[in-house]
CSV table of C-alpha atoms in Angstrom, one decimal:
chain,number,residue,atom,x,y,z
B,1,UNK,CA,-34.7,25.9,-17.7
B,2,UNK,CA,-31.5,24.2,-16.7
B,3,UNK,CA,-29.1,25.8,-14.4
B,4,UNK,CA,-31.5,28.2,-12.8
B,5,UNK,CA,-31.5,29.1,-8.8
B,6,UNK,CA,-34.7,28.9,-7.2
B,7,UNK,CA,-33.4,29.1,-3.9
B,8,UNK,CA,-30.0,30.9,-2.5
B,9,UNK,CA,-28.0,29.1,0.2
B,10,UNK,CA,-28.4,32.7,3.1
B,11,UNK,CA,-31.2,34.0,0.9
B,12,UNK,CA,-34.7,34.4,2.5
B,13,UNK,CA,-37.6,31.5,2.2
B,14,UNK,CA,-40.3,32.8,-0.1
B,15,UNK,CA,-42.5,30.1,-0.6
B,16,UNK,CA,-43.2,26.1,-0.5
B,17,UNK,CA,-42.2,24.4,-4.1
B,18,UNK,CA,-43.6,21.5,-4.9
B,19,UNK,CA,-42.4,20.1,-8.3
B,20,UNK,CA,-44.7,18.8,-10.8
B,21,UNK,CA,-41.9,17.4,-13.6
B,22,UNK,CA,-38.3,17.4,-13.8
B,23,UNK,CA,-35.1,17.6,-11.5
B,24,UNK,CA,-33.5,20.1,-9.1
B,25,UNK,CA,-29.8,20.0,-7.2
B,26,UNK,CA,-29.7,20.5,-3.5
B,27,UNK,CA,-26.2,22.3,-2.9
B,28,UNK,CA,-24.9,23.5,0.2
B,29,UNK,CA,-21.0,25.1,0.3
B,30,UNK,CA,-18.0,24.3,2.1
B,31,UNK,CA,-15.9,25.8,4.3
B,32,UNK,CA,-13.7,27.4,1.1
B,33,UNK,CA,-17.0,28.2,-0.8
B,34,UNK,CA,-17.2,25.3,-3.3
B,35,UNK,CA,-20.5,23.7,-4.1
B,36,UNK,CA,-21.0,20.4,-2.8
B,37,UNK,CA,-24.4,19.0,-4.2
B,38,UNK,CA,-26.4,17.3,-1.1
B,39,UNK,CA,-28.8,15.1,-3.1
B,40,UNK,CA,-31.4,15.3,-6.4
B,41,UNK,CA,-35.6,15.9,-5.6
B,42,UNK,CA,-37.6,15.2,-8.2
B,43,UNK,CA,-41.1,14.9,-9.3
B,44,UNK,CA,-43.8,15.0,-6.3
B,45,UNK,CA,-41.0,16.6,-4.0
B,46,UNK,CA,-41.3,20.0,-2.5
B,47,UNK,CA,-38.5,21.9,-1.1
B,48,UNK,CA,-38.4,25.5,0.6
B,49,UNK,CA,-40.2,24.1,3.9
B,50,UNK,CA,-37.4,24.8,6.2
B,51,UNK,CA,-37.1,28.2,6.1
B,52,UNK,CA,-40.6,28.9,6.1
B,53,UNK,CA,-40.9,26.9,9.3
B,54,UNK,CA,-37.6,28.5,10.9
B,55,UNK,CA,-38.3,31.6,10.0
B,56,UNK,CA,-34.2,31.6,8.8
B,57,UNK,CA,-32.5,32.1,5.7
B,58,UNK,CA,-32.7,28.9,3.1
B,59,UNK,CA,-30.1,26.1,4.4
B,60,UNK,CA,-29.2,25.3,0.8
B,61,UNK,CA,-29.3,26.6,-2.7
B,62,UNK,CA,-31.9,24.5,-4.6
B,63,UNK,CA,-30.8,24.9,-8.7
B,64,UNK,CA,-33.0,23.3,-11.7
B,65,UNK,CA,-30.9,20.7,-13.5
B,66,UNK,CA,-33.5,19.7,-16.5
B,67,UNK,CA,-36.3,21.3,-17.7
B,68,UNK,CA,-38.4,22.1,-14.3
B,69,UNK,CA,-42.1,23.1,-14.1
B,70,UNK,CA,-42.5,24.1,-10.2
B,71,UNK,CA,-45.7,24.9,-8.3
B,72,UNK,CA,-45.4,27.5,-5.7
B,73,UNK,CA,-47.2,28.1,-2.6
B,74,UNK,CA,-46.0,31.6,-1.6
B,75,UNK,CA,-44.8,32.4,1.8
B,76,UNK,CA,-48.3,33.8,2.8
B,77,UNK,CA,-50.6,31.3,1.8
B,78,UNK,CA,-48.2,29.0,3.3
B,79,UNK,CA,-48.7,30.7,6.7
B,80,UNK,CA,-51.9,30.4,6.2
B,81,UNK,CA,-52.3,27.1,5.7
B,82,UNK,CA,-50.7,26.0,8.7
B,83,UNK,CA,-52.8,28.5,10.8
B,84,UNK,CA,-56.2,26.6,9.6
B,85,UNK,CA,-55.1,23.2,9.0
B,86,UNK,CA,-52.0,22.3,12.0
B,87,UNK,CA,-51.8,18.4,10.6
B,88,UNK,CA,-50.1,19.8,7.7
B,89,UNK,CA,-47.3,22.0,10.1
B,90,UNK,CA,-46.7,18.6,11.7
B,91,UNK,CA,-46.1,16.9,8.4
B,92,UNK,CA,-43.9,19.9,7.1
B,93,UNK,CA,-42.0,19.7,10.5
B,94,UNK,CA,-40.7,16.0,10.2
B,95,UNK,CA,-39.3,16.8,7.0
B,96,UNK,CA,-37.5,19.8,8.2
B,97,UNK,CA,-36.2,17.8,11.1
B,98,UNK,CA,-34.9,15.0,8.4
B,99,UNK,CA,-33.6,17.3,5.9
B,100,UNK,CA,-31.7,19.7,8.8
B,101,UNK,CA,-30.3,16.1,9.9
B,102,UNK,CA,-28.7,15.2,6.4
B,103,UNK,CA,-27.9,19.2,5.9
B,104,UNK,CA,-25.9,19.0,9.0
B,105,UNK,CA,-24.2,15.3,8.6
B,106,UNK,CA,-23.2,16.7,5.1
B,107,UNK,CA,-21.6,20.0,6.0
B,108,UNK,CA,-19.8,18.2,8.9
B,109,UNK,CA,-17.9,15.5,6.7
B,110,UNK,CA,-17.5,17.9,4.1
B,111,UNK,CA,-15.2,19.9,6.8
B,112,UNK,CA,-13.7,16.7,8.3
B,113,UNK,CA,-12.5,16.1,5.0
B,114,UNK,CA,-11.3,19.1,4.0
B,115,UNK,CA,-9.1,19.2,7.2
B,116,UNK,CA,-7.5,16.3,6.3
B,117,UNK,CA,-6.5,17.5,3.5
B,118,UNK,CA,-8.3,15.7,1.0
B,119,UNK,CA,-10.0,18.1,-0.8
């Protein structure tokens, strides 16, 4: 349903999503704690890789904002995946890389502009 967390920004990775119809909101938070929404994924996009691969807490809350139907690959399957087939961990990787990129050019104009003072 709409306006459900799949992911919490600090919360642990449990799984690879991969959705099969509808939209979800990447959000990250500012320096004050307000949501600032980093882009839309929709169908055919997966999210959830980055922590997984890091082994770190999820860099961003991922929230449902239609109707969603998600597939999950859960955190042990992933794992094991990657163990038997490594093309796919070298796939997953250059996404990670990308989306930690736009994660990090995000948070740090967020926090430009909020010294500023214009938000």
């Amino acid at each position: 349903a709409p306006n459900e967390n799949i992911l919490e920004e600090g919360g642990p990775g449990d799984g690879l999503y991969l959705i099969k119809s509808g939209e979800v909101e990447i959000l990250i938070h500012d320096k004050e704690g307000a949501e600032v929404t980093i882009t839309y994924l929709t169908e055919g996009a997966f999210f959830g890789e980055i922590s997984l691969i890091k082994h770190s807490p999820c860099t961003a809350t991922v929230r449902t904002s239609q109707d969603t139907i998600l597939l999950k690959l859960p955190k042990e399957a992933f794992n094991d995946v990657i163990m038997t087939h490594p093309q796919v961990l070298e796939l997953i990787n250059e996404y990670v890389e990308e989306r930690q990129r736009e994660t990090s050019e995000t948070k740090t104009s967020i926090n430009s502009i909020a010294q500023g003072g214009m938000i």
